Coordinates of C-alpha atoms and ligand atoms in Angstrom, one line a residue:
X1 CA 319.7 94.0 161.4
X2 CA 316.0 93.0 161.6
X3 CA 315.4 89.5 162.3
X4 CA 314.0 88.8 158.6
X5 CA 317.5 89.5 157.4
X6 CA 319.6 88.4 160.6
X7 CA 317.6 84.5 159.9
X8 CA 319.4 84.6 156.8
X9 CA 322.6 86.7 157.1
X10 CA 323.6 86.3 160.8
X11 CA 327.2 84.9 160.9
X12 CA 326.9 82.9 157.4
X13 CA 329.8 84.5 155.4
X14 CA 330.2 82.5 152.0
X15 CA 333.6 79.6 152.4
X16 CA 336.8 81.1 152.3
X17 CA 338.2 78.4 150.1
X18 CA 335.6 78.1 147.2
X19 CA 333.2 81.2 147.6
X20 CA 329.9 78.1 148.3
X21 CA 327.3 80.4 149.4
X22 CA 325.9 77.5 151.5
X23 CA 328.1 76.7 154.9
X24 CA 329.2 74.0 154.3
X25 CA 328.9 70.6 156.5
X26 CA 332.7 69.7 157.2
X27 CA 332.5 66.2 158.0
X28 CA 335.9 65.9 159.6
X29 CA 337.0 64.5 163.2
X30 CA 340.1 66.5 162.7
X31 CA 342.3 69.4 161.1
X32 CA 345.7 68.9 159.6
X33 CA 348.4 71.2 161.3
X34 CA 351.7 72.3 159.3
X35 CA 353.9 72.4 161.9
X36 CA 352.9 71.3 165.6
X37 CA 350.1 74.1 167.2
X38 CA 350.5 75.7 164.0
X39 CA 346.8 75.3 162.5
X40 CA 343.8 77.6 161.4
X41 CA 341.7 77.9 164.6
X42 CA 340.4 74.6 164.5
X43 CA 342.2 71.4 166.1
X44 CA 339.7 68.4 167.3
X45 CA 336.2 68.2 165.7
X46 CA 334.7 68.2 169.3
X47 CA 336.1 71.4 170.1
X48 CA 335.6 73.5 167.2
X49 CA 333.6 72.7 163.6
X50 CA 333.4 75.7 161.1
X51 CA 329.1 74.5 160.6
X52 CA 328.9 74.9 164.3
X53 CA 330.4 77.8 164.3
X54 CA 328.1 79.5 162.0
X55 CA 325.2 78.0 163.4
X56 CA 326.6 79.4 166.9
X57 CA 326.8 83.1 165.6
X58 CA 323.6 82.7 163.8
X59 CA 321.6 81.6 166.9
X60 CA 323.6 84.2 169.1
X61 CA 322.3 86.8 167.0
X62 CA 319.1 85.4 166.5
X63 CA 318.6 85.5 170.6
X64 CA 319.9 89.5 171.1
X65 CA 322.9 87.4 172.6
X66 CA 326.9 87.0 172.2
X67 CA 327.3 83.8 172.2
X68 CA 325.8 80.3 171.5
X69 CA 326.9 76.6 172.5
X70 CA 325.1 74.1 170.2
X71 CA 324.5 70.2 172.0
X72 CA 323.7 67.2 170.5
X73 CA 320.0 67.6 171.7
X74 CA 317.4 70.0 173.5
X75 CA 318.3 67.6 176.9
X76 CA 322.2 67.6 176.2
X77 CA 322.0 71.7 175.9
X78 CA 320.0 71.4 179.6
X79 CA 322.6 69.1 180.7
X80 CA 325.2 71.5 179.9
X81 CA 323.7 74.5 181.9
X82 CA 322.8 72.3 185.1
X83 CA 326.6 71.0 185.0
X84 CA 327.6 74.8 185.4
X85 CA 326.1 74.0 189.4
X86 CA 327.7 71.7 192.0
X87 CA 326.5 69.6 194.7
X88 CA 323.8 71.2 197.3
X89 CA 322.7 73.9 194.5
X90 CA 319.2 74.1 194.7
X91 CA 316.9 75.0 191.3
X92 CA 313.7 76.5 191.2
X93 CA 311.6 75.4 188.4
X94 CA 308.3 76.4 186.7
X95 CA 305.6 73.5 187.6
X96 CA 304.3 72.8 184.3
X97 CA 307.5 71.4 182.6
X98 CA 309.0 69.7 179.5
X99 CA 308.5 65.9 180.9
X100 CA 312.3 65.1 179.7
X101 CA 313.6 68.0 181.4
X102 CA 311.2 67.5 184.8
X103 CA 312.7 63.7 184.3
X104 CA 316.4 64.8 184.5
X105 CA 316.0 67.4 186.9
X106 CA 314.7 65.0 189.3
X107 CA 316.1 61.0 188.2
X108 CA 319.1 62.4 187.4
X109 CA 320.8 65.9 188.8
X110 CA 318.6 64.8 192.3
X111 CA 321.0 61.6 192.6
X112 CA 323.9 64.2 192.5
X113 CA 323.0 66.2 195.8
X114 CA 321.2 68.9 193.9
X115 CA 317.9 69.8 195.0
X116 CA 314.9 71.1 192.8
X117 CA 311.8 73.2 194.1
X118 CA 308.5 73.1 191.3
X119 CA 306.3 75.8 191.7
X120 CA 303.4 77.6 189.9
X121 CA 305.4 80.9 188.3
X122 CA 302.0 82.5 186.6
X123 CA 301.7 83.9 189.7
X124 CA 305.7 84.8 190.4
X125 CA 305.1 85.7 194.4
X126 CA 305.3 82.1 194.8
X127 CA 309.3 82.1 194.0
X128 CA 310.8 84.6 196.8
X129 CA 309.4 81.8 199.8
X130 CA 311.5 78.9 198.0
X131 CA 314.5 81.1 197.6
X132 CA 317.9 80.4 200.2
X133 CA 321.4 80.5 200.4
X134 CA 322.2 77.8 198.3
X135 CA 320.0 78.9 195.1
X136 CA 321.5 79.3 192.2
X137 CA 319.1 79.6 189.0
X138 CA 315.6 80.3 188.5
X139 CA 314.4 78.0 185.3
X140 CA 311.2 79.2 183.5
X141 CA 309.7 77.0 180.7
X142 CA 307.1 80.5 179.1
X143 CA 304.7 79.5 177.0
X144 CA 304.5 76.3 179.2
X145 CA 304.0 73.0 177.8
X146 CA 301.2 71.2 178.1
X147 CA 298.9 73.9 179.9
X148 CA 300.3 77.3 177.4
X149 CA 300.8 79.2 180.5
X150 CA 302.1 82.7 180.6
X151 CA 305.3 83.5 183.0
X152 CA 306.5 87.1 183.5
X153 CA 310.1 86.8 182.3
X154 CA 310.7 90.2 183.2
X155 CA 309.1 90.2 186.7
X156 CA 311.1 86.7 187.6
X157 CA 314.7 88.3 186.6
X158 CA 313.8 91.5 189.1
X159 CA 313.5 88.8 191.8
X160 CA 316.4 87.1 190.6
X161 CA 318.7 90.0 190.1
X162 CA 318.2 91.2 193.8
X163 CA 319.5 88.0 195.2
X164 CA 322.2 87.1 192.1
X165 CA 320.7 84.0 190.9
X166 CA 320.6 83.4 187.2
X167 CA 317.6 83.5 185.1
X168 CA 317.1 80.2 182.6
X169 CA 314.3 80.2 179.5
X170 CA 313.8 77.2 178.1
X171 CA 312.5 79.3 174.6
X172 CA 311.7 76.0 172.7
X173 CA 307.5 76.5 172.7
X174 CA 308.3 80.5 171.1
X175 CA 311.2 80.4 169.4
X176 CA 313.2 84.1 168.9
X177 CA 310.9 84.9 166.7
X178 CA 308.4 85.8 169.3
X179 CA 310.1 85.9 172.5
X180 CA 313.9 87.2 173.3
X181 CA 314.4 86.4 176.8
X182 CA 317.6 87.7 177.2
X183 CA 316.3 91.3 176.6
X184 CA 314.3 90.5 179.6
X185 CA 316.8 90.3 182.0
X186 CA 317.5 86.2 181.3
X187 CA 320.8 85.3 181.8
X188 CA 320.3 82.1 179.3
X189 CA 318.3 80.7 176.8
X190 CA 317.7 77.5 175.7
X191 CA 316.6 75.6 173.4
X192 CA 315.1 72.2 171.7
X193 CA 316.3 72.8 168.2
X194 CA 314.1 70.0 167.2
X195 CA 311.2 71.8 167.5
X196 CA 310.8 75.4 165.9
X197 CA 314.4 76.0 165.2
X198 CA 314.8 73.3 162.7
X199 CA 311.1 73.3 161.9
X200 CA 310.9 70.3 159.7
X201 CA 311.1 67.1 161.9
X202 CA 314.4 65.7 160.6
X203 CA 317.1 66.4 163.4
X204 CA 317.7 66.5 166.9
X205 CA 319.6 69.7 168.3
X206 CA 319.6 71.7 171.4
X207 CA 321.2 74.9 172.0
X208 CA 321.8 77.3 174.3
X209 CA 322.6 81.4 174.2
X210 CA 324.3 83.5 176.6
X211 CA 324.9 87.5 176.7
X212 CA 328.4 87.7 179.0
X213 CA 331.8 86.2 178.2
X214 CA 332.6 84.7 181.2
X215 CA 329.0 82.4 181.3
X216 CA 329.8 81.5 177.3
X217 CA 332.9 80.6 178.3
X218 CA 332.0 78.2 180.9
X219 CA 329.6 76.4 178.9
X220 CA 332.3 76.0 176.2
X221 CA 334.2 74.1 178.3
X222 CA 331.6 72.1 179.4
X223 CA 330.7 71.2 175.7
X224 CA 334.2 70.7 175.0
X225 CA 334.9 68.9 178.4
X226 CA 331.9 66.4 178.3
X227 CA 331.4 66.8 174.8
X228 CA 327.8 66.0 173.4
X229 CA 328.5 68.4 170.4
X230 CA 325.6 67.8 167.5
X231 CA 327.6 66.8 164.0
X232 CA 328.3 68.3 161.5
X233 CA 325.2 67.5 159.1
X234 CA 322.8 68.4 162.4
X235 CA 324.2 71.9 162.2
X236 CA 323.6 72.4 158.6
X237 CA 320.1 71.3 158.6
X238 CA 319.5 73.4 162.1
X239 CA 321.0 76.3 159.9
X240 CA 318.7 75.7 156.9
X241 CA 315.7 75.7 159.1
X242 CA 315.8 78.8 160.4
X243 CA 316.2 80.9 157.0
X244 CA 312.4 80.5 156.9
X245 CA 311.8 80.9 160.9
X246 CA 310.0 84.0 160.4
X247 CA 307.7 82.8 157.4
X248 CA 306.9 79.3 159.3
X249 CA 306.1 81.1 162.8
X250 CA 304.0 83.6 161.3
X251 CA 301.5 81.3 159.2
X252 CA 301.7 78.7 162.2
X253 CA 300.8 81.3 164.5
X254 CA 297.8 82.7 162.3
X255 CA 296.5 79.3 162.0
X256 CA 296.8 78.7 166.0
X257 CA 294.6 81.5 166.8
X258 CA 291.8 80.4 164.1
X259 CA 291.9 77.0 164.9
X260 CA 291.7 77.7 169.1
X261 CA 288.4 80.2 168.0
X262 CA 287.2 77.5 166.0
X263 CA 287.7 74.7 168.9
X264 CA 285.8 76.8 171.0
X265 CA 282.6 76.6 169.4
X266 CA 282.6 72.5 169.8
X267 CA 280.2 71.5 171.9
X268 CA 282.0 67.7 173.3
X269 CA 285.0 70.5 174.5
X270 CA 285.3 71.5 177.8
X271 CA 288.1 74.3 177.7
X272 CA 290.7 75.7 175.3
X273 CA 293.9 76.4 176.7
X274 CA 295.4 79.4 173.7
X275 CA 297.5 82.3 175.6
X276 CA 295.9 84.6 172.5
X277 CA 292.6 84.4 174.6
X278 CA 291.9 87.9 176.2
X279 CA 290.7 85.6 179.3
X280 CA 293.9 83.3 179.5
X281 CA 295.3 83.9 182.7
X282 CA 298.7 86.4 182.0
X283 CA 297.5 87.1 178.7
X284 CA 298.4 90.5 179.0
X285 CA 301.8 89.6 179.7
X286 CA 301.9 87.2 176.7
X287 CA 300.9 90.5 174.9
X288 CA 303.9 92.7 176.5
X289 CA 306.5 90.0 176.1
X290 CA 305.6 87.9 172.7
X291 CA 304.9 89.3 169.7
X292 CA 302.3 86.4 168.7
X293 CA 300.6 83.9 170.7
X294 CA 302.5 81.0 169.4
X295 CA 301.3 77.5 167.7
X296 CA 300.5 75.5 170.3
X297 CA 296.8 75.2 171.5
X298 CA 295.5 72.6 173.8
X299 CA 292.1 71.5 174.9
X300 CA 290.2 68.9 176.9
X301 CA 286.8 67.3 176.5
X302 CA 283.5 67.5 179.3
X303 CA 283.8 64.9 181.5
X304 CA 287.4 64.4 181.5
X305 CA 286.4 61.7 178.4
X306 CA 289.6 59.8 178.2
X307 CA 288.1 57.3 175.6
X308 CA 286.5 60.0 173.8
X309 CA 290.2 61.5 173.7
X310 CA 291.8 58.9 172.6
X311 CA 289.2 58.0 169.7
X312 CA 290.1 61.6 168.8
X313 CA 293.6 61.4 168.3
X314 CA 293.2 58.3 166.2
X315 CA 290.8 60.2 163.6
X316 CA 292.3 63.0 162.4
X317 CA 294.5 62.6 159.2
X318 CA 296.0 66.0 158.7
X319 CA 297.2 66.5 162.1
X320 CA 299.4 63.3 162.5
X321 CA 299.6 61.3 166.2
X322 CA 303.6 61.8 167.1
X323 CA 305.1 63.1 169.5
X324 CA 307.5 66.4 169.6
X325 CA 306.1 70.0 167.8
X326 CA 307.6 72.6 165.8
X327 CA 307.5 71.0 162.5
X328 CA 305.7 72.3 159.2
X329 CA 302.9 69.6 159.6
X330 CA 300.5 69.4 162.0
X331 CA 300.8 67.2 164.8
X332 CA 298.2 66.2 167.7
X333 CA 299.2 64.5 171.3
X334 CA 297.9 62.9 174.5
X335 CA 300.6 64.7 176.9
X336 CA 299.3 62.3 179.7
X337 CA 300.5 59.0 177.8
X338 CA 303.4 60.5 175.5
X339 CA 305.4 63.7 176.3
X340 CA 304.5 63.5 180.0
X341 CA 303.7 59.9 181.1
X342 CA 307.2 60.6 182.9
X343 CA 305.7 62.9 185.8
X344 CA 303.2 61.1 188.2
X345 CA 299.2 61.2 187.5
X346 CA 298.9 63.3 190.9
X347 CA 301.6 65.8 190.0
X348 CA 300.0 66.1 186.4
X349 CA 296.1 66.8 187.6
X350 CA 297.7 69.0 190.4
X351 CA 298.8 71.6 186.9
X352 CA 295.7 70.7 185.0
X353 CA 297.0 68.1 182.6
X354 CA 294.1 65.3 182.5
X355 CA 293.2 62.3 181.0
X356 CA 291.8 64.3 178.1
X357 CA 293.9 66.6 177.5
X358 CA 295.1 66.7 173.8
X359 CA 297.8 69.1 172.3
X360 CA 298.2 70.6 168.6
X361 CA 301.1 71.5 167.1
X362 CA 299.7 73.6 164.4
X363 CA 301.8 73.7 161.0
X364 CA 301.9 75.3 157.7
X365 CA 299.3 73.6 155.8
X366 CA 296.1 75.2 154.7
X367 CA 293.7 76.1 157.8
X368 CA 290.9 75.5 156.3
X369 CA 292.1 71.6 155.8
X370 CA 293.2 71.7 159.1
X371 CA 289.9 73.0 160.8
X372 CA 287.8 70.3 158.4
X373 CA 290.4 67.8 159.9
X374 CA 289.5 68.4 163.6
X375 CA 285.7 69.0 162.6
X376 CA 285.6 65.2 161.3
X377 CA 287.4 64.0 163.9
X378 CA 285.4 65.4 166.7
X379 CA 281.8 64.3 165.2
Ligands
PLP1 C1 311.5 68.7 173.1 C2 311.7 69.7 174.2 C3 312.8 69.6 175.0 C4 313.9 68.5 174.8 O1 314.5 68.6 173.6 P1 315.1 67.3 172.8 O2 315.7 68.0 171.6 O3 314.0 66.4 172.5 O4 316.2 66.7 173.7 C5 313.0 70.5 176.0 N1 312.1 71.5 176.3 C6 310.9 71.6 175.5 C7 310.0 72.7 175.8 C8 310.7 70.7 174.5 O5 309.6 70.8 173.8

């Protein structure tokens, strides 16, 4: 099946008991049994929900995967995957991170005896120095959010694979309409269904994908065992969302790359950070492993203006001040002060993110509203 049809098709077969071409969302805690044990596959509402269950298969074949666990949120799903470690595991992560998942990593899973290493994977010859004994996953955030960069997925899992560490992609910033990781080598694939996935800034979801039995069925217990399961209603709107992946990321995409060509021409910016760019650094790679370039594109202004920036990000009208991404409308951000104020100034300017900085999430809408937007703001 081609993805087109797999969005649509992918593990949604019409309800057994009234032929409802729409899963539907079975708000129920629990399942009636006729005799004791003696049920239909579904028990407890953590455990098992029949709009979960579609969603899982859909998103599982969405991915090139076999399985999917859904979680109540992008965070719960990387809660699940770091709970599959112990004590005195060590992580190495990408530099330029989610802020959330940079915050967990090292507030939270730190205070557990689990150690972290942050390095710069464009170039991947920095991993093999941070790897010993007691490493057990690799975690790549590719395109990387604020800075857009480009990380080899392919050339990380050859490292990986020689010393048996698993391969994470957080695959929130591409969606798998771009980028399949696991056809890469990855071993899982996550994701902030908030953000592409659902695609219209209603729900919080986070999911993750495997391709082996014995790894799906680990993280089913763990979603079972600790149990932030997303509801019913989450599922179904998750599930809606992605019967027009394709058509969103497509027209998002188109609109990125015009928008980043038109940003370059402005003379009060300093640098545009779009992995489409021939000169991006890894762009080739973004060219073997996506298909497009994505819809993020990020900028800063000369001089590192910070007031400038932030008179910016009040003007436009189309492209609306919020945090998060991924939606059908536009959105523009000040990583410093929103999605990243988590990680310290020093670590921030050490990856590029500055004062100035601002990041577009580029929707649906007409581009030639949206470039008239950022014109008017700028001048
Ligand atoms: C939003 C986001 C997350 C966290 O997801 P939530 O659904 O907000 O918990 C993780 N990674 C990336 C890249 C994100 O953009």
């Amino acid at each position: 099946m081609k993805f087109a049809t797999k969005v649509i098709h992918a593990g949604i077969e019409p309800d057994p008991s009234t032929g409802a071409i729409m899963t539907p969302i079975f708000q129920t805690s629990t399942y009636v049994q006729n005799a004791p044990g003696n049920h239909k596959g579904y028990e407890y509402a953590r455990t098992q929900n029949p709009t979960r269950d579609a969603l899982q298969k859909n998103l599982a074949a969405l991915e090139n995967g076999t399985h999917a666990i859904c979680f109540s949120s992008g965070l719960a799903a990387t809660d699940g995957i770091i709970k599959l470690f112990s004590s005195g595991d060590e992580v190495i992560s990408t530099n330029d991170l989610y802020g959330g998942t940079y915050r967990a990593f090292t507030k939270v899973y730190e205070r557990f005896g689990m150690k972290f290493h942050f390095t710069d994977m464009t170039d991947v010859n920095n991993i093999s120095p941070l790897i010993n004994a007691n490493t057990k996953m690799i975690w790549i955030e590719t395109p990387t959010n604020p800075m857009l960069n480009i990380i080899d997925i392919a050339a990380v899992c050859k490292i990986a694979k020689e010393k048996n560490i698993l391969v994470c992609v957080d695959n929130t910033f591409a969606s798998p309409y771009l980028q399949t990781p696991l056809d890469l080598g990855a071993d899982i694939v996550m994701h902030s269904a908030t953000k592409f996935l659902g695609g219209h800034s209603d729900v919080i979801h986070g999911c993750v994908i495997v391709k082996e039995k014995t790894l799906a069925d680990k993280l089913y217990f763990i979603q079972n065992a600790t149990g932030a399961v997303p509801g019913p209603q989450d599922c179904f709107l998750i599930l809606r969302g992605i019967k027009t992946l394709h058509l969103r990321m497509q027209r998002s995409c188109e609109n990125a790359e015009k928008i980043a060509h038109f940003l370059l021409t402005q003379p009060k910016i300093e640098k545009v950070y779009y992995p489409g760019f021939t000169d991006h650094k890894n762009h080739d790679i973004a060219k073997k492993q996506m298909r497009m370039f994505g819809a993020m594109v990020s900028f800063t202004l000369k001089g590192d203006n910070f007031e400038e920036a932030k008179r910016i990000l009040s003007s436009t009208k189309l492209f609306s001040l919020a945090e998060s991404l991924g939606g059908v409308e536009s959105l523009i951000g000040h990583p410093a002060s929103m999605t990243h104020a988590s990680i310290p100034k020093e670590e921030r300017m050490k990856t590029g993110l500055v004062d100035s900085l601002i990041r577009l999430s580029v929707g649906v809408e007409d581009v030639d509203d949206l470039i008239d937007d950022l014109k008017k703001a700028l001048n």
